[in-house]
Short mmCIF file of C-alpha atoms and ligand atoms in Angstrom, two decimals:
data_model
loop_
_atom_site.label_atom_id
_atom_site.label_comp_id
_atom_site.label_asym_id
_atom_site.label_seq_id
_atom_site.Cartn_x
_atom_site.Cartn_y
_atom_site.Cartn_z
CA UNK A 20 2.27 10.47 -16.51
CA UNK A 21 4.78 7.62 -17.77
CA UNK A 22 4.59 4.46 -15.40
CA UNK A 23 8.31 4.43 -13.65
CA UNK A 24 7.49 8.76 -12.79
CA UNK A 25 4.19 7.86 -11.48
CA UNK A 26 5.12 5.27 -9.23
CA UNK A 27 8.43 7.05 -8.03
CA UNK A 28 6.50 10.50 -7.20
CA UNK A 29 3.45 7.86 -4.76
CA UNK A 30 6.13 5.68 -3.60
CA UNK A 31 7.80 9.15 -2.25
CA UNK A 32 5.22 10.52 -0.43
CA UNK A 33 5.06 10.82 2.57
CA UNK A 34 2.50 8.50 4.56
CA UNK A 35 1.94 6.23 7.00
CA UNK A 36 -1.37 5.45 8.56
CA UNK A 37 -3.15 8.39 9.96
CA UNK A 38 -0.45 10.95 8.30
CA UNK A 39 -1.60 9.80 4.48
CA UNK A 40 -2.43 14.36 3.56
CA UNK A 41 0.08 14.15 1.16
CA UNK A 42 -0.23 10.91 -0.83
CA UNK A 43 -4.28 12.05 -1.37
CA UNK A 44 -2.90 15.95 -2.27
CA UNK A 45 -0.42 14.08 -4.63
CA UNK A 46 -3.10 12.09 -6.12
CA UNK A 47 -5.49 14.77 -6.01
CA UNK A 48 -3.57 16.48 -8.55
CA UNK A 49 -3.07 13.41 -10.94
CA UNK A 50 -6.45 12.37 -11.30
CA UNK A 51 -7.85 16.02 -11.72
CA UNK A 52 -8.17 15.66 -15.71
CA UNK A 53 -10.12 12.20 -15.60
CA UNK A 54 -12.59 12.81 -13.22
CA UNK A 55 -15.65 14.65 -12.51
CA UNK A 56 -15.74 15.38 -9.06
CA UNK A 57 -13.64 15.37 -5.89
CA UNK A 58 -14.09 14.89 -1.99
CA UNK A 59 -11.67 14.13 1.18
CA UNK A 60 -13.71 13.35 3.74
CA UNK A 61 -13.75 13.48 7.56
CA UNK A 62 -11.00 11.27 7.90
CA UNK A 63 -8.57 11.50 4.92
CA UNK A 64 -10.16 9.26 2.22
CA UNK A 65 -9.84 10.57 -0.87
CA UNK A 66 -12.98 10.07 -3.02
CA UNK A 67 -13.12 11.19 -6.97
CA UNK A 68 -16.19 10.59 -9.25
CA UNK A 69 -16.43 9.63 -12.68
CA UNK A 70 -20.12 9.52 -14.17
CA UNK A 71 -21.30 7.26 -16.21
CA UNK A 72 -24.44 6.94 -18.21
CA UNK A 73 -25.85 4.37 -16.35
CA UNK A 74 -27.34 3.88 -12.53
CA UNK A 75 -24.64 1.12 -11.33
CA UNK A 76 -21.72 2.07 -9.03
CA UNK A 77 -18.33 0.54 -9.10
CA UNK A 78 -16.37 1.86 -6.54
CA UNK A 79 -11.98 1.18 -7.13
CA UNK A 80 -10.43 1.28 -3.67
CA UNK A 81 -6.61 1.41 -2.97
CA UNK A 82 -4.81 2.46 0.31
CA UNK A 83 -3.04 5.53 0.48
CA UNK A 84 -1.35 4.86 4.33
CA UNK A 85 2.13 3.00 4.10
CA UNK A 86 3.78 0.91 7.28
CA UNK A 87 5.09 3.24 9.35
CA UNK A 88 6.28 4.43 13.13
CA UNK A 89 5.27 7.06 15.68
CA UNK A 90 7.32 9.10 18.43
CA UNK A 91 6.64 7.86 21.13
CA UNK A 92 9.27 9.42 23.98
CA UNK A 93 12.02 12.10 24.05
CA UNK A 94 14.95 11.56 26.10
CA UNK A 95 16.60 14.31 27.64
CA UNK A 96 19.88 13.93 25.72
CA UNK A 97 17.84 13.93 22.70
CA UNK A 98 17.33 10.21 21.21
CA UNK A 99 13.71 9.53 20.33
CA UNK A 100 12.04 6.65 21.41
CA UNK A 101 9.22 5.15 18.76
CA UNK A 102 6.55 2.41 18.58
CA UNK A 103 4.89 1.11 14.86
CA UNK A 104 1.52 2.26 13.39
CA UNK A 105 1.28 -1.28 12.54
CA UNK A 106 2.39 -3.96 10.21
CA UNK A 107 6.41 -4.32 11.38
CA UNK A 108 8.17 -7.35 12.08
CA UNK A 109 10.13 -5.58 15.09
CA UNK A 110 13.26 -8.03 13.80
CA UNK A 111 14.16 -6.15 10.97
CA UNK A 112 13.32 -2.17 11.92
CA UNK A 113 16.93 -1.93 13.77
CA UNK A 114 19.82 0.06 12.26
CA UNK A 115 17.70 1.66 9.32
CA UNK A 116 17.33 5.54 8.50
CA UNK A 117 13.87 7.39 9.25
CA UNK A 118 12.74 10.22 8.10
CA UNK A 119 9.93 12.16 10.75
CA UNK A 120 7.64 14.98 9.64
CA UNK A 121 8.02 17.88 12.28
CA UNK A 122 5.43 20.41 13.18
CA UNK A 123 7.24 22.60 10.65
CA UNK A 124 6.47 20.71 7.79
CA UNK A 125 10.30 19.96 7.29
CA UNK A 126 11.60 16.33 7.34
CA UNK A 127 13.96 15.62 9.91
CA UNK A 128 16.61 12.42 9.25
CA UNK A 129 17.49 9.86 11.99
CA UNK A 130 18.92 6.90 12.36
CA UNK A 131 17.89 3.68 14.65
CA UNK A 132 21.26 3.04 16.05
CA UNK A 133 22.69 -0.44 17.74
CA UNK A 134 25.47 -1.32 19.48
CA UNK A 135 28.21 -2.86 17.43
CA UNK A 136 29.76 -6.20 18.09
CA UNK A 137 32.83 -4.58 19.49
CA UNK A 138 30.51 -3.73 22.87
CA UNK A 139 27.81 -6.55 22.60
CA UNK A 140 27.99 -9.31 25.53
CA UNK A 141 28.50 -12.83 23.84
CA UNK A 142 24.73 -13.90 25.61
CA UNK A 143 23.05 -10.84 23.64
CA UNK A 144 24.62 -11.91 20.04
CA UNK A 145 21.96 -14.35 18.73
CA UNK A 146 18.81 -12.40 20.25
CA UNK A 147 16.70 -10.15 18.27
CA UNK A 148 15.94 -6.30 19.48
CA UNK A 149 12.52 -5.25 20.94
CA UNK A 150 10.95 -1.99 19.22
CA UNK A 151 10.36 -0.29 22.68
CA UNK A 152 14.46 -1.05 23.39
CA UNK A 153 15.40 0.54 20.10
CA UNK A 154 15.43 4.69 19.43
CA UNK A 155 15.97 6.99 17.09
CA UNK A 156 19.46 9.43 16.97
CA UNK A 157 18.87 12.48 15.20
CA UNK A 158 22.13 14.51 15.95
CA UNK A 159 20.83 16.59 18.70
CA UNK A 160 22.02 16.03 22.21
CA UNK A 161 18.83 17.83 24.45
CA UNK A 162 14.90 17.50 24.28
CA UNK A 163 14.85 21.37 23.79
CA UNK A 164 16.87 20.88 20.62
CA UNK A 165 14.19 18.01 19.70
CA UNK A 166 11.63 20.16 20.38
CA UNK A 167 12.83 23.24 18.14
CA UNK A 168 12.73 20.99 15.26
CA UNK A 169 9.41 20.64 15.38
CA UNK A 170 9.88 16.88 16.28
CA UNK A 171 7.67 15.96 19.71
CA UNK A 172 5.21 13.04 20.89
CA UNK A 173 3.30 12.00 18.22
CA UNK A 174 5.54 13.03 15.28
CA UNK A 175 4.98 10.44 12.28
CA UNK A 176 7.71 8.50 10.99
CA UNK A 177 8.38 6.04 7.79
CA UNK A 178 12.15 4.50 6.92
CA UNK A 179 13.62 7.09 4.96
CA UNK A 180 14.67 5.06 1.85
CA UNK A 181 14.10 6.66 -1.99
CA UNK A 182 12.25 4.96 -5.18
CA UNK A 183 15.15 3.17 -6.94
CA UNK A 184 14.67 1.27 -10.29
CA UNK A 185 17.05 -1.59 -10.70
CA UNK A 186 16.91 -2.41 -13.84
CA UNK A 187 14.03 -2.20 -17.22
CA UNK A 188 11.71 -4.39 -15.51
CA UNK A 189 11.99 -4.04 -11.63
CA UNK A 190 11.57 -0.90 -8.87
CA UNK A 191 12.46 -0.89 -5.38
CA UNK A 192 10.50 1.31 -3.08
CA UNK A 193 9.49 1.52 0.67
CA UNK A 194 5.98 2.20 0.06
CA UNK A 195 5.03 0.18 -3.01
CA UNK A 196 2.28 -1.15 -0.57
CA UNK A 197 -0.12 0.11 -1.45
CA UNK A 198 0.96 3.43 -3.75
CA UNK A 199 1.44 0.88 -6.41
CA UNK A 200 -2.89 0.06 -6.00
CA UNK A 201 -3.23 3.79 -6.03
CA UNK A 202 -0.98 4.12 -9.45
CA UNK A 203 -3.37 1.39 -10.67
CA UNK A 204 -6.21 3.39 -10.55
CA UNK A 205 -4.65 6.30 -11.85
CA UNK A 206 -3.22 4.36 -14.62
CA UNK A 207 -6.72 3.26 -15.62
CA UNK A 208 -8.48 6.90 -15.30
CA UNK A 209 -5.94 7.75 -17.62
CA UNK A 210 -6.63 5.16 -20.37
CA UNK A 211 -10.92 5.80 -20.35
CA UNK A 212 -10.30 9.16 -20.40
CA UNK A 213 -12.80 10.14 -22.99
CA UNK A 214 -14.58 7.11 -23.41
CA UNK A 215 -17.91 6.53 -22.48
CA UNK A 216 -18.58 4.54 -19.59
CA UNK A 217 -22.36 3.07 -18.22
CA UNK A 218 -20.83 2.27 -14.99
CA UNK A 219 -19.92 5.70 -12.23
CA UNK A 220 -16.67 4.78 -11.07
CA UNK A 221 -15.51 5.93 -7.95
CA UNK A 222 -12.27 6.20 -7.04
CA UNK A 223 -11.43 5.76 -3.48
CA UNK A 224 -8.26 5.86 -2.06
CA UNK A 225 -8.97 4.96 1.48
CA UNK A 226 -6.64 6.19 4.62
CA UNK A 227 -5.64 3.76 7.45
CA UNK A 228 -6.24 0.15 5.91
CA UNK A 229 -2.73 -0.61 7.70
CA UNK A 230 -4.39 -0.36 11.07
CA UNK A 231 -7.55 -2.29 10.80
CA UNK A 232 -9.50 -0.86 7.27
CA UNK A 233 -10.57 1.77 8.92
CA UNK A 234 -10.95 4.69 5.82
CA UNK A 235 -12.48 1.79 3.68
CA UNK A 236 -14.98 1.13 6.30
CA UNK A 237 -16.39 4.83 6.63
CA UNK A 238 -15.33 5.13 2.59
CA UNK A 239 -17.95 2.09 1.45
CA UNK A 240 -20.70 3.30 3.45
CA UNK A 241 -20.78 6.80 1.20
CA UNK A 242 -20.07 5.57 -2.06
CA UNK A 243 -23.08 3.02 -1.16
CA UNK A 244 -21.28 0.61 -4.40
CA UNK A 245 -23.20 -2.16 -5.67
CA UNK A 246 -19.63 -3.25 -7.12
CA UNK A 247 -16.11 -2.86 -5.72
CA UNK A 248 -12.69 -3.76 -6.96
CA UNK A 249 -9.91 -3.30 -4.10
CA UNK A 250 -5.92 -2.76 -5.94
CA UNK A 251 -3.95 -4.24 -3.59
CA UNK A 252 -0.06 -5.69 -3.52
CA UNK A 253 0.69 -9.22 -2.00
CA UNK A 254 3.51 -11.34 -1.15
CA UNK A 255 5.29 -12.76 -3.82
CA UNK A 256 7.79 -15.55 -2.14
CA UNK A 257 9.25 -16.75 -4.81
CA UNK A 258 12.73 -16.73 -3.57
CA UNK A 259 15.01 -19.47 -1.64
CA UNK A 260 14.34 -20.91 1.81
CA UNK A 261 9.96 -21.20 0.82
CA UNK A 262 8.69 -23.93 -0.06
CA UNK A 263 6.39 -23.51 -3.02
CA UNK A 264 2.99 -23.77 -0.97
CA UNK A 265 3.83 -20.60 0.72
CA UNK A 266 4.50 -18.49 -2.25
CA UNK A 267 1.22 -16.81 -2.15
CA UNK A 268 2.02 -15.18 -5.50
CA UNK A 269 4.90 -15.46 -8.02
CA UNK A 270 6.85 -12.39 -9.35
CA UNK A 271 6.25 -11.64 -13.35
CA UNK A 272 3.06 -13.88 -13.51
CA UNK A 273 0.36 -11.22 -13.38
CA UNK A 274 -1.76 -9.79 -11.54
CA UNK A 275 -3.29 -12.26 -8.68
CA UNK A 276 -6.72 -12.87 -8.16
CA UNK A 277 -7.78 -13.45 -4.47
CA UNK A 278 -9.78 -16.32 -3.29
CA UNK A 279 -9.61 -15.84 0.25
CA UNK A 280 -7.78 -14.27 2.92
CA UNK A 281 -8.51 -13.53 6.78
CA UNK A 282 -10.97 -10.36 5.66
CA UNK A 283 -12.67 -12.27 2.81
CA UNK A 284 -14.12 -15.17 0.99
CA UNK A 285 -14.42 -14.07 -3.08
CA UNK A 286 -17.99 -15.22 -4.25
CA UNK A 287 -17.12 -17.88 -6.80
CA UNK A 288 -18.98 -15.92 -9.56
CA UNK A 289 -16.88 -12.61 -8.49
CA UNK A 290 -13.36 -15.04 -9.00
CA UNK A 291 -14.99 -16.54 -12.55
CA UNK A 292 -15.70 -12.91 -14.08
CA UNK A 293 -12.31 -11.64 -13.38
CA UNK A 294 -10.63 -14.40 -14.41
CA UNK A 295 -12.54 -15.25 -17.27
CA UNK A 296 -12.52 -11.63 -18.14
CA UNK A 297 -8.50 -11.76 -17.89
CA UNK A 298 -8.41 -14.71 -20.34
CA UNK A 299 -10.63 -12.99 -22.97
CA UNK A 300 -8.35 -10.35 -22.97
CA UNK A 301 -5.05 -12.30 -23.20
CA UNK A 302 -3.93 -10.66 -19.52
CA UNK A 303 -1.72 -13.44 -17.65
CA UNK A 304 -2.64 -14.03 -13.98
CA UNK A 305 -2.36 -15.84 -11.27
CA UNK A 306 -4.47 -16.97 -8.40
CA UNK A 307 -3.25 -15.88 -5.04
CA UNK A 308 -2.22 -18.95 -2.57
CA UNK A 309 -4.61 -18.48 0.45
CA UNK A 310 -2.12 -17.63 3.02
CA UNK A 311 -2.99 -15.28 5.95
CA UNK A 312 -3.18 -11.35 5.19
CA UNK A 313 -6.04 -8.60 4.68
CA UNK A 314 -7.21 -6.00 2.49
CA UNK A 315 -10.16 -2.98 2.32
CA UNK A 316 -12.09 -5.71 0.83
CA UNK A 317 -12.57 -7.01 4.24
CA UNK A 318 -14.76 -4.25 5.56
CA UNK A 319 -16.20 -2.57 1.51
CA UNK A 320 -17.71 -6.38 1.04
CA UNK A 321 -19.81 -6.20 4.83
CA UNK A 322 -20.71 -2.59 3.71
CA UNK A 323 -24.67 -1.82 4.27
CA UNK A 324 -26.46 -4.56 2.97
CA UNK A 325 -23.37 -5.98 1.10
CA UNK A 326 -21.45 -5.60 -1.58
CA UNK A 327 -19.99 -7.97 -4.68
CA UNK A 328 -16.63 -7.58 -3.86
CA UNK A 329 -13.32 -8.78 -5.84
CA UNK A 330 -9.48 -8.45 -4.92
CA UNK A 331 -6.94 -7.74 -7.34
CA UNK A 332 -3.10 -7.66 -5.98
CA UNK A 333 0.23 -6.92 -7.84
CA UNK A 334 3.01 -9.49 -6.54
CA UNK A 335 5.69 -7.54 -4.46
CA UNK A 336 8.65 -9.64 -2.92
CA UNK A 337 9.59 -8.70 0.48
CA UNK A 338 6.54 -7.10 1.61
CA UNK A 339 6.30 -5.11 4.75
CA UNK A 340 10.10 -4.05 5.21
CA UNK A 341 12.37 -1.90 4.01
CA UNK A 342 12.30 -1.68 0.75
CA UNK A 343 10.00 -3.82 -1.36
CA UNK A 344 10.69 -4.95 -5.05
CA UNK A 345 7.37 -4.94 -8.14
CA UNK A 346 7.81 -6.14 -11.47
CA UNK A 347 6.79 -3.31 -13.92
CA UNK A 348 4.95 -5.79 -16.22
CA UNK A 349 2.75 -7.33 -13.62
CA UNK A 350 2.27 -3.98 -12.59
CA UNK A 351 0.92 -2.84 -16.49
CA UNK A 352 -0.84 -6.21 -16.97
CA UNK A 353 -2.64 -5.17 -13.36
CA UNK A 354 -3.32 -2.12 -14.84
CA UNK A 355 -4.84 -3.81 -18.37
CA UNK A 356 -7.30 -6.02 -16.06
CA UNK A 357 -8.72 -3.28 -13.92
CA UNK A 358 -9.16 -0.94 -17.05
CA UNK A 359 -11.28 -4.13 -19.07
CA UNK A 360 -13.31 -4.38 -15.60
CA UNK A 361 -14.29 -1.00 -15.37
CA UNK A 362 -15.34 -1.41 -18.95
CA UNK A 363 -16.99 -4.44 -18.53
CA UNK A 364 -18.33 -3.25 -15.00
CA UNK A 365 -22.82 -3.35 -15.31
CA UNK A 366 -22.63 -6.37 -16.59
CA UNK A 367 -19.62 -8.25 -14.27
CA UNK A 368 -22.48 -7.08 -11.82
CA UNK A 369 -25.50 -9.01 -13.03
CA UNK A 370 -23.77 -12.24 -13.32
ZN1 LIG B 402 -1.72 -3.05 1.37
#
C-alpha cells in the first residue's frame, strides 16, 4: 500500500490501550501476503511469522494502543464524565472533540465543553482544568438516552481528530504514536517479500505499551527472541521556547537511535551495529537525546534470560496531544534501516 494510505488508514483506527481489536484486524489484513503465519493472543497482541532458513529469531515490536480516555460517570442530564488510559497532560485535553465506541459498535461524537470567558470568575482565568472537573457533552440531555447509545461505564474514548497531510513532506495525525512503528513494519514485510531471509522475523504488534508495556511483556516471553528491534516514535522539540539540550530528536534528520531512556540502557555493541549499519547504507540518523520516556524495549530486553535489544524511533513533534506532526522522509529512511536490519539480522546478533 503507498506510504501516505497506509499511515492514514493506522492513524484512523480506532485504539487506545486495552480497546487496540481494530488496529491488529486492520493490520491483520495488511500483512497477510508477507507472512507465514498469524496469532492474537490472550490479550490482543498481534503476532505474525515469517520463516527464515536459519534457527535465529528477531522479533519487530511496535504498539498498536494510542493515548486515550475512558467513561468514567454518567450524569443524569446526560454529560459523561471521563478519566485517561494514560499518557495525557490533563492541561491540554479541555475543549477538544472525542469520539467513544458504544456497545453497538457505532461511534458516538462529543465534545469536552468549558465555560467561556463571558461566565469565568477573574480568580479562575489563569488556572488550568483538572480531568475529573472536565466532561464530555454528547447532545443528549438523560442517562437513559446515554445508555441507548450504547455509551455506559467503561466505554473507550480517543480525541476524534482525522489523518490530515499538510503538505509533500509532513502528516498530522492523533495516533501517529505508535501506528507510525506499526506502518514501519509493514513497510518492511512489504519490501522482503520474496527474498530469502536466515533470520524468522516476528512481527509483534504489542497491545497496552501506553499503560506500563504490558502486551510486550506477555508478547517477548512467546516469541522467546534472541534479537528484538522495538519501532517506536519520540519527541522531536525542535521548535521555539527549548533549548537545544532538550530536543531529544530533530524533525527531518532520520530515524533516532536510542541510548537510554527510563526502560533501557542500549548495549554499546547493539547502538554500534545499528548505527554503523545505517552509515553503510547511506541512511541519515540521529541519536536520541536521553531525556525521560519508555518503550516495549523496557520489558522485551528483561524477557527470560534476556534479550539483545535495540530502539529505533521516528521523530514526531508534539507528542502525546492532539494531533501530532511526522516527517514522511524520516519516516521512509526509518523504514530503509529496519528493512537492512532484518537483512543483516544473524549476524547483528553475534557481534
Ligand atoms: Zn509509543
Amino acid at each position: 500500500m503507498e506510504t501516505v494510505e497506509l499511515l492514514q488508514t493506522l492513524c484512523d483506527a480506532f485504539g487506545p490501550s486495552g480497546f487496540e481489536e481494530e488496529v491488529a484486524e486492520t493490520l491483520q489484513r495488511l500483512i497477510a501476503p508477507y507472512v507465514d503465519e498469524m496469532r492474537v493472543d490472550a490479550l490482543g497482541n498481534l503476532i505474525a511469522i515469517r520463516r527464515g532458513t536459519g534457527d535465529t529469531t528477531l522479533m519487530l515490536d511496535a504498539h498498536t494502543d494510542e493515548i486515550g480516555f475512558i467513561i468514567s460517570y454518567i450524569e443524569e442530564n446526560g454529560f459523561l464524565r471521563f478519566t485517561q488510559t494514560s499518557g495525557w497532560d490533563a492541561r491540554i485535553v479541555p475543549s477538544h472533540a472525542l469520539t467513544i465506541r458504544s456497545d453497538h459498535g457505532t461511534f458516538v461524537k462529543g465534545y469536552i465543553g468549558t465555560p467561556p470567558p463571558h461566565i469565568l470568575r477573574p480568580e479562575d482565568r489563569d488556572k488550568p482544568y483538572k480531568l475529573e472537573d472536565l466532561f464530555v457533552d454528547i447532545g443528549v440531555d438523560s442517562a437513559e438516552a446515554v445508555a441507548a447509545l450504547g455509551v455506559r461505564v467503561g466505554s473507550p474514548a480517543v480525541i476524534a481528530y482525522p489523518f490530515e497531510q499538510l503538505n509533500e513532506q509532513v502528516v498530522m495525525a492523533r495516533a501517529i504514536d505508535d501506528r507510525a512503528g506499526c506502518a514501519v513494519i509493514v513497510k518492511t514485510l512489504e519490501a522482503l517479500a520474496g527474498q530469502e531471509l536466515e533470520a524468522t522475523v516476528v512481527a509483534c504488534f504489542s497491545v497496552q505499551e501506553e499503560v506500563g508495556l504490558r502486551g510486550a511483556t506477555t508478547a517477548a516471553y512467546q516469541i522467546e527472541p534472541d534479537i528484538a528491534l522495538v519501532l517506536e516514535t519520540t519527541v522531536a522539540a525542535d521548535y521555539p521556547g527549548i533549548e537545544p539540550q532538550r530536543r531529544p530528536t530533530r524533525f527531518g534528520h532520520g530515524p533516532a537511535v536510542v541510548v537510554m531512556d527510563n526502560s533501557m540502557i542500549t548495549r554499546g555493541a547493539t547502538v554500534r551495529a545499528i548505527t554503523e549499519l545505517a552509515d553503510e547504507h547511506l541512511v541519515p540518523w540521529q541519536y536520541r537525546i536521553p531525556y525521560g520516556g519508555g518503550t516495549n524495549a523496557g520489558a522485551i530486553h528483561r524477557s527470560r534470560g534476556g534479550v539483545q535489544t535495540g530502539v529505533v524511533s521516528i521523530p514526531v513533534r508534539y507528542f502525546h496531544s492532539p494531533y501530532a506532526l511526522m516527517r514522511l522522509d524520516d519516516f521512509e529512511n526509518t523504514v530503509r534501516l529496519v528493512t537492512e536490519f532484518t537483512r543483516h539480522c544473524p549476524g547483528l546478533a553475534r557481534r
